[in-house]
Short mmCIF file of C-alpha atoms in Angstrom, two decimals:
data_model
loop_
_atom_site.label_atom_id
_atom_site.label_comp_id
_atom_site.label_asym_id
_atom_site.label_seq_id
_atom_site.Cartn_x
_atom_site.Cartn_y
_atom_site.Cartn_z
CA MET A 24 -10.43 7.54 2.55
CA ILE A 25 -13.89 5.53 1.77
CA LEU A 26 -15.27 3.72 4.75
CA MET A 27 -16.38 0.33 3.19
CA GLY A 28 -17.56 -1.39 6.15
CA THR A 29 -18.82 0.33 9.64
CA GLY A 30 -20.34 -2.66 11.16
CA THR A 31 -19.81 -4.81 14.03
CA SER A 32 -18.79 -8.72 13.79
CA HIS A 33 -22.21 -9.76 12.60
CA GLY A 34 -22.65 -7.01 10.19
CA VAL A 35 -26.07 -5.06 10.00
CA PRO A 36 -28.78 -6.77 9.09
CA VAL A 37 -27.77 -9.81 11.70
CA ILE A 38 -28.66 -13.05 10.10
CA GLY A 39 -31.95 -14.02 11.61
CA CYS A 40 -32.70 -10.71 13.13
CA THR A 41 -36.34 -9.06 12.53
CA CYS A 42 -35.49 -5.80 14.99
CA SER A 43 -36.56 -2.28 13.27
CA VAL A 44 -32.64 -1.80 12.68
CA CYS A 45 -32.33 -4.88 10.58
CA ARG A 46 -35.48 -4.37 8.77
CA SER A 47 -34.78 -0.55 7.99
CA ARG A 48 -34.64 0.29 4.20
CA SER A 49 -32.25 3.27 4.82
CA ARG A 50 -28.78 2.57 3.29
CA LYS A 51 -27.12 3.90 6.29
CA ASP A 52 -28.38 1.16 8.38
CA LYS A 53 -27.03 -1.40 5.87
CA ARG A 54 -23.49 -2.15 7.98
CA ASP A 55 -20.54 -4.69 6.07
CA ARG A 56 -17.93 -5.51 8.57
CA CYS A 57 -14.71 -2.70 9.31
CA SER A 58 -12.74 -2.14 6.16
CA ALA A 59 -11.39 1.26 4.78
CA PHE A 60 -9.84 2.14 1.34
CA VAL A 61 -7.57 4.86 0.93
CA CYS A 62 -7.40 6.39 -2.66
CA GLU A 63 -4.70 8.57 -2.49
CA PRO A 64 -1.75 9.52 -2.94
CA ALA A 65 -1.40 5.77 -2.09
CA GLN A 66 -3.63 3.19 -2.68
CA LEU A 67 -4.25 0.95 0.70
CA VAL A 68 -6.75 -1.26 2.30
CA ILE A 69 -7.55 -1.24 6.09
CA ASP A 70 -8.62 -4.58 7.03
CA THR A 71 -9.63 -7.67 5.08
CA GLY A 72 -13.24 -8.93 6.35
CA PRO A 73 -15.54 -11.42 5.23
CA GLU A 74 -17.19 -8.83 2.88
CA PHE A 75 -13.83 -7.78 1.24
CA ARG A 76 -14.26 -9.04 -2.20
CA LEU A 77 -17.77 -7.39 -2.56
CA GLN A 78 -16.23 -4.30 -0.89
CA ALA A 79 -13.40 -4.02 -3.76
CA ILE A 80 -15.74 -4.62 -6.36
CA ARG A 81 -18.00 -2.34 -5.28
CA HIS A 82 -15.54 0.48 -4.58
CA ARG A 83 -13.51 -0.61 -8.23
CA ILE A 84 -10.24 -1.04 -6.46
CA LYS A 85 -8.05 -2.00 -9.09
CA SER A 86 -4.54 -2.06 -7.40
CA LEU A 87 -3.08 -1.83 -4.00
CA ASP A 88 0.10 -0.56 -2.72
CA ALA A 89 -0.10 -2.26 0.67
CA VAL A 90 -2.47 -3.40 3.41
CA LEU A 91 -3.04 -2.49 6.92
CA LEU A 92 -4.18 -4.53 9.73
CA THR A 93 -5.81 -3.81 12.69
CA HIS A 94 -5.91 -7.24 14.74
CA PRO A 95 -6.62 -11.05 13.63
CA HIS A 96 -10.38 -11.26 14.40
CA ALA A 97 -12.56 -13.12 11.63
CA ASP A 98 -14.37 -9.98 10.81
CA HIS A 99 -11.31 -8.16 9.87
CA LEU A 100 -9.33 -10.57 8.26
CA HIS A 101 -11.01 -13.56 6.73
CA GLY A 102 -11.15 -12.00 3.16
CA LEU A 103 -7.48 -12.02 3.31
CA ASP A 104 -7.51 -14.67 0.35
CA ASP A 105 -8.83 -12.28 -2.08
CA LEU A 106 -5.57 -10.33 -1.81
CA ARG A 107 -4.76 -12.80 -4.56
CA SER A 108 -6.12 -10.24 -7.03
CA PHE A 109 -3.88 -7.41 -6.18
CA SER A 110 -0.64 -9.30 -4.66
CA HIS A 111 1.10 -10.73 -7.85
CA THR A 112 1.00 -7.11 -9.38
CA GLN A 113 3.71 -6.71 -6.52
CA SER A 114 5.82 -9.53 -7.51
CA SER A 115 8.97 -8.61 -10.05
CA ASP A 116 9.76 -10.58 -12.85
CA CYS A 117 6.71 -12.62 -12.91
CA ASN A 118 5.95 -14.43 -16.20
CA PRO A 119 1.77 -15.06 -16.58
CA ALA A 120 2.87 -18.02 -18.74
CA ASN A 121 4.70 -19.91 -15.81
CA PRO A 122 2.29 -19.97 -12.77
CA ARG A 123 5.18 -21.38 -10.62
CA SER A 124 7.20 -17.77 -11.24
CA LEU A 125 4.31 -16.07 -9.39
CA GLU A 126 5.24 -18.53 -6.42
CA THR A 127 8.83 -17.68 -6.60
CA GLN A 128 9.44 -14.02 -7.82
CA GLY A 129 9.46 -11.03 -5.77
CA ASN A 130 8.13 -10.56 -2.22
CA GLY A 131 4.45 -9.78 -2.83
CA LEU A 132 1.82 -7.54 -1.50
CA PRO A 133 3.09 -5.75 1.68
CA VAL A 134 1.01 -6.53 4.74
CA TYR A 135 1.79 -4.45 7.94
CA ALA A 136 0.51 -5.56 11.01
CA ASN A 137 1.40 -6.49 14.58
CA ALA A 138 3.46 -9.37 15.83
CA SER A 139 0.20 -11.59 17.19
CA THR A 140 -1.75 -10.52 13.98
CA ILE A 141 0.91 -11.88 11.78
CA ALA A 142 1.48 -15.15 13.61
CA HIS A 143 -2.07 -15.93 13.54
CA ILE A 144 -2.09 -15.56 9.84
CA ARG A 145 0.96 -17.83 9.64
CA LYS A 146 -1.31 -20.19 11.25
CA ALA A 147 -4.86 -19.87 10.12
CA PHE A 148 -3.65 -19.43 6.39
CA ASP A 149 -0.76 -21.38 6.43
CA TYR A 150 -1.11 -22.63 2.98
CA ILE A 151 -0.15 -18.94 1.64
CA PHE A 152 3.55 -19.54 2.92
CA ARG A 153 4.06 -23.20 2.11
CA THR A 154 4.71 -24.77 -1.40
CA VAL A 155 1.18 -26.36 -2.79
CA GLN A 156 -0.18 -27.91 -6.03
CA LEU A 157 -0.63 -25.58 -8.96
CA GLY A 158 -4.07 -24.50 -9.24
CA GLY A 159 -6.48 -22.83 -7.19
CA GLY A 160 -4.40 -19.81 -6.77
CA LYS A 161 -3.15 -18.15 -3.48
CA PRO A 162 -2.37 -14.71 -2.30
CA LYS A 163 1.19 -13.64 -2.66
CA LEU A 164 1.98 -11.61 0.88
CA ASP A 165 5.05 -10.00 2.34
CA LEU A 166 3.79 -9.84 6.21
CA VAL A 167 6.11 -6.87 7.91
CA ASP A 168 5.67 -6.37 11.79
CA CYS A 169 4.36 -2.54 12.14
CA ALA A 170 6.54 -2.49 15.46
CA ALA A 171 9.40 -1.54 12.91
CA PHE A 172 7.78 1.89 12.25
CA SER A 173 7.06 4.72 14.80
CA ALA A 174 6.58 8.80 15.10
CA ALA A 175 10.41 8.81 14.85
CA HIS A 176 10.31 5.94 11.99
CA PRO A 177 7.11 6.16 10.16
CA LEU A 178 6.03 4.12 6.86
CA GLN A 179 6.23 6.07 3.89
CA VAL A 180 4.21 4.97 1.07
CA LYS A 181 3.91 7.26 -2.18
CA GLY A 182 4.04 10.25 -0.01
CA LEU A 183 1.68 9.02 2.78
CA GLU A 184 3.22 8.89 6.13
CA ILE A 185 1.56 5.87 8.21
CA ILE A 186 2.50 5.62 11.99
CA PRO A 187 0.80 2.43 14.14
CA VAL A 188 -1.17 3.58 16.98
CA PRO A 189 -1.10 0.83 19.79
CA LEU A 190 -4.55 0.19 21.28
CA LEU A 191 -5.93 -2.38 23.33
CA HIS A 192 -8.95 -4.77 22.37
CA GLY A 193 -9.91 -6.30 25.61
CA GLU A 194 -6.58 -8.10 26.44
CA LEU A 195 -5.72 -8.22 22.72
CA PRO A 196 -3.01 -5.66 21.15
CA ASP A 197 -4.33 -3.96 18.38
CA SER A 198 -2.98 -1.58 15.79
CA GLY A 199 -4.71 1.78 14.87
CA TRP A 200 -3.61 3.76 12.14
CA LEU A 201 -2.60 7.54 11.69
CA LEU A 202 -1.94 8.42 7.99
CA THR A 203 -0.50 12.05 7.24
CA GLU A 204 -0.04 13.81 4.28
CA THR A 205 1.44 16.89 3.93
CA ARG A 206 0.36 19.72 1.92
CA GLY A 207 1.33 23.05 1.52
CA GLY A 208 3.97 22.73 4.64
CA VAL A 209 0.71 21.53 6.68
CA ARG A 210 0.14 18.05 7.84
CA HIS A 211 -3.44 16.92 7.67
CA SER A 212 -4.22 13.18 9.09
CA ILE A 213 -6.85 10.75 9.42
CA ALA A 214 -6.76 8.61 12.89
CA TYR A 215 -8.33 5.18 12.36
CA LEU A 216 -8.90 3.46 15.63
CA THR A 217 -11.29 0.70 15.32
CA ASP A 218 -11.80 -2.23 17.38
CA CYS A 219 -10.51 -0.77 20.97
CA SER A 220 -11.77 -1.10 24.78
CA LEU A 221 -8.76 1.33 25.77
CA VAL A 222 -6.66 4.11 23.82
CA PRO A 223 -3.67 4.34 25.84
CA GLU A 224 -2.35 7.64 27.14
CA ASP A 225 0.83 7.38 25.04
CA SER A 226 -1.20 6.65 21.78
CA ILE A 227 -3.41 9.79 22.34
CA ARG A 228 -0.23 12.06 22.76
CA LEU A 229 1.27 10.44 19.78
CA VAL A 230 -2.01 11.05 17.73
CA GLN A 231 -1.86 14.78 19.12
CA GLU A 232 1.78 15.20 18.26
CA ARG A 233 1.91 13.58 14.89
CA SER A 234 -1.28 14.71 13.48
CA GLY A 235 -0.95 18.28 12.55
CA VAL A 236 -4.44 18.72 11.67
CA LEU A 237 -6.69 16.17 12.65
CA GLU A 238 -9.35 16.07 9.89
CA HIS A 239 -10.93 12.91 10.64
CA LEU A 240 -10.91 10.54 13.68
CA VAL A 241 -12.55 7.03 12.83
CA ILE A 242 -13.19 5.44 16.43
CA ASP A 243 -14.68 2.25 17.52
CA GLY A 244 -18.30 2.99 19.02
CA LEU A 245 -20.12 -0.15 19.56
CA ARG A 246 -23.26 0.81 21.15
CA VAL A 247 -24.78 2.72 24.09
CA LYS A 248 -23.97 -0.04 26.65
CA PRO A 249 -20.56 -0.48 27.75
CA HIS A 250 -18.56 -3.51 26.48
CA ALA A 251 -15.77 -5.42 27.95
CA THR A 252 -13.77 -4.79 24.58
CA HIS A 253 -15.09 -2.31 22.83
CA LEU A 254 -15.45 1.36 23.41
CA CYS A 255 -19.12 2.40 23.93
CA PHE A 256 -20.58 5.81 22.53
CA GLU A 257 -19.74 8.20 25.10
CA GLU A 258 -16.56 6.20 26.10
CA ALA A 259 -15.38 7.07 22.30
CA LEU A 260 -16.62 10.85 22.52
CA ALA A 261 -14.45 10.93 25.64
CA VAL A 262 -11.17 10.00 23.60
CA ALA A 263 -12.46 12.05 20.64
CA GLY A 264 -12.99 15.22 23.13
CA GLN A 265 -9.20 14.70 23.86
CA LEU A 266 -8.05 14.10 20.46
CA GLY A 267 -10.17 17.07 18.92
CA ALA A 268 -10.52 16.00 15.16
CA ARG A 269 -12.50 18.26 12.90
CA HIS A 270 -14.78 15.33 12.38
CA THR A 271 -15.29 12.23 14.39
CA TRP A 272 -17.11 9.18 13.47
CA LEU A 273 -18.35 6.46 15.37
CA THR A 274 -17.97 2.72 13.69
CA HIS A 275 -18.15 -0.63 14.32
CA VAL A 276 -21.62 -0.13 15.17
CA THR A 277 -24.30 -2.72 16.26
CA HIS A 278 -27.98 -2.83 15.21
CA ASP A 279 -28.94 -1.53 18.82
CA LEU A 280 -29.63 2.02 17.13
CA SER A 281 -30.15 3.20 13.68
CA HIS A 282 -28.22 5.34 12.10
CA ARG A 283 -30.59 8.19 12.94
CA GLY A 284 -30.91 6.95 16.52
CA ILE A 285 -27.14 7.29 17.07
CA CYS A 286 -27.31 11.03 15.74
CA LYS A 287 -30.19 11.63 18.02
CA PHE A 288 -27.95 9.91 21.04
CA VAL A 289 -25.30 12.11 20.28
CA ASP A 290 -26.68 15.07 20.09
CA GLY A 291 -28.41 14.49 23.50
CA VAL A 292 -24.87 13.91 25.30
CA LEU A 293 -22.73 16.32 23.30
CA PRO A 294 -23.43 18.94 25.91
CA GLY A 295 -21.37 16.86 28.39
CA TYR A 296 -18.49 16.94 25.94
CA PRO A 297 -17.48 20.90 25.73
CA ALA A 298 -14.69 20.15 23.53
CA LEU A 299 -16.71 18.40 20.88
CA GLN A 300 -19.46 20.73 20.98
CA ALA A 301 -17.14 23.87 20.51
CA ILE A 302 -15.82 22.01 17.27
CA VAL A 303 -19.21 21.48 16.16
CA ARG A 304 -20.10 25.13 16.32
CA GLN A 305 -17.10 25.99 14.56
CA GLY A 306 -18.46 23.62 11.43
CA GLY A 307 -16.90 20.31 12.59
CA SER A 308 -19.05 17.21 13.19
CA VAL A 309 -19.73 14.03 15.80
CA GLY A 310 -21.35 11.37 14.64
CA PRO A 311 -22.04 7.78 13.20
CA ALA A 312 -19.76 6.55 10.27
CA TYR A 313 -21.92 4.57 7.55
CA ASP A 314 -20.78 2.40 4.61
CA GLY A 315 -19.56 4.37 1.70
CA LEU A 316 -18.64 7.75 3.41
CA VAL A 317 -15.89 9.46 1.70
CA LEU A 318 -13.68 11.44 4.15
CA LYS A 319 -11.53 14.15 2.74
CA ALA A 320 -8.19 15.11 4.42
#
């Protein structure tokens, strides 16, 4: 997995801001809106924010098997139209010489999301799902409610097992994702849990029971101060201590602290989280994610 974006809804640098973080020259302080690209065994994108087109070019994404969405906020969704570059490859029997065939043949690119996100997409991107004049182009998407998948009935894409993880983003239902590959009889997983203020106990148990070896936890960690709809750093660390991943990465980060500043903060509070401190002693890590970070499960 490549973390293509790790910033909050404003991105970093923030428009018009002259703080030290926004003026930083460190590449780890340049944060696009949150998105991730799973390279293998399947090619998947998690969230399509405003920078999705640039992220896809930067990371040389040439095809997609599916898209996973967390929730319908603009910073995670408003690059959806750029899926047109990938979606027609999922349509069977399409004749490029007949543009209308692109609209009528095949189901399109599978997009998995919860019911509230699907409802929002159908309203905000209504042109995608109705007949329009030729020209301009539009993505061809097959919206699938992720409630159809669970630990007992996971989504399978090219050998990758995918389970939605219910979260709460304030009062908004949000979908985290648990991605698992089995190698040599051993399950290796990455849990991607962004934009949440609560990871319910059932979801914690789900990740604990289904992850096997949890190699990476990517979790919402907005800032030091608590927030109504996001986990702050220490709240994220408390959840991470329960899940016990080998590597924990804080994402959806504001410009309040630099990458280096977050590292310093985490190191300072880590003694208060003995489970995480033990993981670090054994070669694991806990710290801020950054754009371009490659996670190997």
